[in-house]
Short mmCIF file of C-alpha atoms in Angstrom, two decimals:
data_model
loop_
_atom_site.label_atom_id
_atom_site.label_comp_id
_atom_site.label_asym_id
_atom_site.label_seq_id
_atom_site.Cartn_x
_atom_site.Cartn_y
_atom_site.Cartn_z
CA UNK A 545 0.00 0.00 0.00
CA UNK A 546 2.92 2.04 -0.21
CA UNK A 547 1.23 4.17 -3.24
CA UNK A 548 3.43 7.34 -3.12
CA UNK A 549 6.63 5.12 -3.40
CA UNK A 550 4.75 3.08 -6.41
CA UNK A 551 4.16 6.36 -8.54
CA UNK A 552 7.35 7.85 -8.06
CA UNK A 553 9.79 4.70 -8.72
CA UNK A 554 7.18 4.90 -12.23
CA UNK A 555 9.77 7.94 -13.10
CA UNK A 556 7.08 10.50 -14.40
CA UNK A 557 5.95 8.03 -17.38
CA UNK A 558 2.33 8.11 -17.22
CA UNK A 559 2.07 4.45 -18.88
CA UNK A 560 3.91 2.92 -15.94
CA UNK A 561 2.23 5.22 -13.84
CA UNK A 562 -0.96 3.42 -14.63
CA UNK A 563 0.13 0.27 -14.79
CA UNK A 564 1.37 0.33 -12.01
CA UNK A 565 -1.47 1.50 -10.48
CA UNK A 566 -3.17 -1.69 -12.13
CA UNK A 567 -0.39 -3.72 -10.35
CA UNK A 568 -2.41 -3.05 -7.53
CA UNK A 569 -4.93 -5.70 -8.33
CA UNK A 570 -3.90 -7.13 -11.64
CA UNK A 571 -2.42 -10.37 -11.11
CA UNK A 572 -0.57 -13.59 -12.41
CA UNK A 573 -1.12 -13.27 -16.53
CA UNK A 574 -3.85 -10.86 -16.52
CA UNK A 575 -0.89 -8.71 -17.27
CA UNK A 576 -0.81 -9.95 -20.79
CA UNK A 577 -4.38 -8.40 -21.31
CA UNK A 578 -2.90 -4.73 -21.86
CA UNK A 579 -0.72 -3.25 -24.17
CA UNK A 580 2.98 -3.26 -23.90
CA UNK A 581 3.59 -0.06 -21.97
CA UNK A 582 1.22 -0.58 -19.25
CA UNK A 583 2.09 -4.62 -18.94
CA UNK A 584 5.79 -3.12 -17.81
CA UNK A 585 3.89 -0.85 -15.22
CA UNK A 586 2.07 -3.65 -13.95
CA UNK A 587 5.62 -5.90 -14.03
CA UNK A 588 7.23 -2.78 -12.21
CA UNK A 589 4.44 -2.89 -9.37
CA UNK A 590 5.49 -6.62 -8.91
CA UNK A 591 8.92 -5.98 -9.23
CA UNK A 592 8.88 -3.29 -6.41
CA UNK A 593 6.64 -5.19 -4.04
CA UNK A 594 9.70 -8.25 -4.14
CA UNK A 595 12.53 -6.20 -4.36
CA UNK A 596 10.79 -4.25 -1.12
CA UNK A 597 10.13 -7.41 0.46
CA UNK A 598 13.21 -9.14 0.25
CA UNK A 599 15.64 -5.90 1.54
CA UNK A 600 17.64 -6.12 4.86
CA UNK A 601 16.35 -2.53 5.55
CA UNK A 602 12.81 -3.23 4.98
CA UNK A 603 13.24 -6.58 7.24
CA UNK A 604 14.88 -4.77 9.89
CA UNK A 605 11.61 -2.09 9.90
CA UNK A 606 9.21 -5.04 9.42
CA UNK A 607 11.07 -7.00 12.70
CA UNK A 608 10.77 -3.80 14.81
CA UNK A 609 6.72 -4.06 14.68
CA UNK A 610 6.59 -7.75 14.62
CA UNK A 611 6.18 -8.56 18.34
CA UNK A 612 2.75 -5.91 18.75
CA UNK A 613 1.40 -6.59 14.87
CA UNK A 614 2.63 -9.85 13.82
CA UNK A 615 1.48 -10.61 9.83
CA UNK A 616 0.31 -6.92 9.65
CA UNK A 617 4.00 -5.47 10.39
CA UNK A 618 5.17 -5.24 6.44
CA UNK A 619 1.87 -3.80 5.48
CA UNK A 620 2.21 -1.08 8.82
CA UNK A 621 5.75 -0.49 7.19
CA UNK A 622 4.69 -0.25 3.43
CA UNK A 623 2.54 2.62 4.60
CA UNK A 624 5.07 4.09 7.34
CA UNK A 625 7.62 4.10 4.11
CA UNK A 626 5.19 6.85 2.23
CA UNK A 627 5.07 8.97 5.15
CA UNK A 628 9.09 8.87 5.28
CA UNK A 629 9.42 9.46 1.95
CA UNK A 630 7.48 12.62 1.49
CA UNK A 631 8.98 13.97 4.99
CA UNK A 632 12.35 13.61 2.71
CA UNK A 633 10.52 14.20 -0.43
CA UNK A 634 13.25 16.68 -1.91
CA UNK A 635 15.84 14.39 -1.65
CA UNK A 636 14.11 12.09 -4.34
CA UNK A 637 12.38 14.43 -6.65
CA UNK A 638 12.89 17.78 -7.64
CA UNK A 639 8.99 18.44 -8.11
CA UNK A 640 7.46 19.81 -5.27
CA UNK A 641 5.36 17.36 -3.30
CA UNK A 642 1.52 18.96 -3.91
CA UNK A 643 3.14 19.12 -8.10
CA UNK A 644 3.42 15.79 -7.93
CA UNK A 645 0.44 14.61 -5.98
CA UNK A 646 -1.39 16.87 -8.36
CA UNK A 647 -0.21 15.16 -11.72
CA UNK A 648 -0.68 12.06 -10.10
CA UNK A 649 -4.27 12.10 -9.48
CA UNK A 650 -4.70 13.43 -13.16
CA UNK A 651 -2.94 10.81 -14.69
CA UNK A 652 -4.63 7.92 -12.72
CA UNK A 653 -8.34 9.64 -13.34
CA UNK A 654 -7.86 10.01 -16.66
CA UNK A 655 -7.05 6.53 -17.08
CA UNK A 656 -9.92 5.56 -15.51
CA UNK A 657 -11.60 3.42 -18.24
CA UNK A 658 -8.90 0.87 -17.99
CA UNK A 659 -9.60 -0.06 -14.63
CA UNK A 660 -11.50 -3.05 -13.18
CA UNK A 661 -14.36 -2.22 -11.14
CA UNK A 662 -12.81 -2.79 -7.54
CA UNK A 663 -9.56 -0.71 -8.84
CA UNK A 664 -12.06 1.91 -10.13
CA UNK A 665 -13.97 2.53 -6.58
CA UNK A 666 -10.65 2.36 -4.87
CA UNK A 667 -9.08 5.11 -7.25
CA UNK A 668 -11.73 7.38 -6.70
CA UNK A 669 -11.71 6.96 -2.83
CA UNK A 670 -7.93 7.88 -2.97
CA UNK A 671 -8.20 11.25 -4.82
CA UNK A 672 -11.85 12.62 -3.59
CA UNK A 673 -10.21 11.78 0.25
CA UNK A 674 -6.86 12.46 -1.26
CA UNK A 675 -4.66 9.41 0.53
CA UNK A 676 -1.45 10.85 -0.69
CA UNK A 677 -1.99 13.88 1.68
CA UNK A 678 -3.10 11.64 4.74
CA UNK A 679 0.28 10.02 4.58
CA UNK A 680 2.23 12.52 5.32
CA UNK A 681 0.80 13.34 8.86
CA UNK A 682 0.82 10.98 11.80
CA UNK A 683 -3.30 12.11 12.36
CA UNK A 684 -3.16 10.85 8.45
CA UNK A 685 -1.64 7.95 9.09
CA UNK A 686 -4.06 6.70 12.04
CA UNK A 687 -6.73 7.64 9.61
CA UNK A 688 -5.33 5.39 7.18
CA UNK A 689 -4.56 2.17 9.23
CA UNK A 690 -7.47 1.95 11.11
CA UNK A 691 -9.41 2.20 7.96
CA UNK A 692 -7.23 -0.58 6.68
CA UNK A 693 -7.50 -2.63 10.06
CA UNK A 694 -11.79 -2.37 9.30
CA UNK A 695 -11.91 -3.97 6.19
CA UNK A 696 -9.10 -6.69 7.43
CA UNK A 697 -10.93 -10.25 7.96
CA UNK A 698 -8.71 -11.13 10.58
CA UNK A 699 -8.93 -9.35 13.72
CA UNK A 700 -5.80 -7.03 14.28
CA UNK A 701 -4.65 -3.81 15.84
CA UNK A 702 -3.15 -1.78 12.97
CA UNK A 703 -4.45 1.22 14.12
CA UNK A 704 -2.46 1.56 17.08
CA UNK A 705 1.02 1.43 15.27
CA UNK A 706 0.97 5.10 14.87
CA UNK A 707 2.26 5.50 18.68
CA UNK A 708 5.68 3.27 18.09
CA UNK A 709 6.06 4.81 15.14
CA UNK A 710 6.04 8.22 16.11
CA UNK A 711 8.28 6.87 19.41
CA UNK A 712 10.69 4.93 16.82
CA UNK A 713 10.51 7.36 13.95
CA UNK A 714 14.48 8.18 14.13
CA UNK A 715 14.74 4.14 13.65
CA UNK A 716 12.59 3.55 10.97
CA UNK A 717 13.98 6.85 8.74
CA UNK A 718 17.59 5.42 9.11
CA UNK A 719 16.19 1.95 7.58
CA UNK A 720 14.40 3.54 4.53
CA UNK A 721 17.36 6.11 3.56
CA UNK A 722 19.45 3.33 3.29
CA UNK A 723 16.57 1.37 1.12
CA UNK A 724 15.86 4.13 -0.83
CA UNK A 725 18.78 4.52 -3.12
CA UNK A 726 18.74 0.68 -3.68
CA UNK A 727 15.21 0.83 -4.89
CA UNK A 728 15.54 3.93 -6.77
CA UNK A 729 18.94 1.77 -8.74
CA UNK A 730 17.11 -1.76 -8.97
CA UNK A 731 14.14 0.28 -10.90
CA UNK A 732 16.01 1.93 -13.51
CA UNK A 733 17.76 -1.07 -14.05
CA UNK A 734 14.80 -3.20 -14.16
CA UNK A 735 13.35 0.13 -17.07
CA UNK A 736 16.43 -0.16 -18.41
CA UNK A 737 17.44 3.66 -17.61
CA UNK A 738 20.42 4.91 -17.95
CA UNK A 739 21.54 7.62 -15.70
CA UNK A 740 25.12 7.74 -16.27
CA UNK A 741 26.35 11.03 -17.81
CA UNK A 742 30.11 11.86 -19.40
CA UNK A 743 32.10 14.60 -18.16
#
């Protein structure tokens, strides 16, 4: 759920900006489906979500919140990671934050046609309550998980992560600026853009 990281690592393309947005529900071969420039979105969704999963930094977050949210820790830190990110914002874009939120939630509504009914409700929900500004607040963010926590089958406390966070935020932001430049590289890669420049 990590939706502001998703966008950005798309790298202001809006065809892998939708897909992947798609990513978000598209799955296994469904891919196939759309046309080449939105199947690599949807690949880069996937692509982020393993690469996230598998990092020693995002571990190390995810083991912090394990004890008090068990199963529910990565998707605590997924959102936790947005909040980070646009606290640092200008050290990862050189938009301004509300720029790129705005262009954003253009993109994605104007693309509305391609998406699948549940994707459709769900984008409209995140701009008309505008998610991307409820991450980056801590009021946001309780906002957030404990809507997440209610439509969770299996009973959890989510909504009461926002206290260690806060209480561990110094902790968590040392974990994700060490992740971030190691997602930002394995992305480009995985587009196949190349930021080298000669002298």
């Amino acid at each position: 759920m990590n939706l502001v990281m998703h966008q950005l690592l798309s790298f202001d393309n809006p065809a892998w900006q939708v897909g992947n947005h798609l990513g978000e529900i598209v799955k296994g071969k469904k891919h196939e489906e759309y046309p080449d420039d939105l199947q690599k979105g949807i690949l880069l969704h996937r692509f982020i979500d393993s690469f996230s999963d598998s990092h020693d930094m995002v571990k190390n977050s995810t083991s912090k919140l394990h004890k008090n949210y068990s199963k529910f820790s990565p998707i605590i830190v997924d959102v936790y990671y947005d909040f980070l990110l646009i606290k640092n914002w200008h050290l990862f874009s050189q938009q301004t934050f509300e720029e790129f939120k705005d262009n954003c939630y253009r993109i994605l509504q104007d693309s509305e046609h391609l998406y699948p009914p549940k994707l459709l409700k769900f984008t409209q929900a995140l701009i008309k309550y505008d998610w991307f500004e409820k991450y980056s607040t801590y009021e946001g963010l309780e906002i957030t998980l404990s809507n997440m926590s209610s439509r969770t089958t299996f009973e959890n406390n989510m909504h009461m992560a926002v206290r260690d966070l806060y209480l561990n935020e110094a902790q968590f932001e040392e974990d994700f600026l060490k992740f971030m430049p190691d997602i930002v590289q394995a992305c480009e890669e995985f587009l196949g853009i190349d930021n080298t420049t000669t002298a």
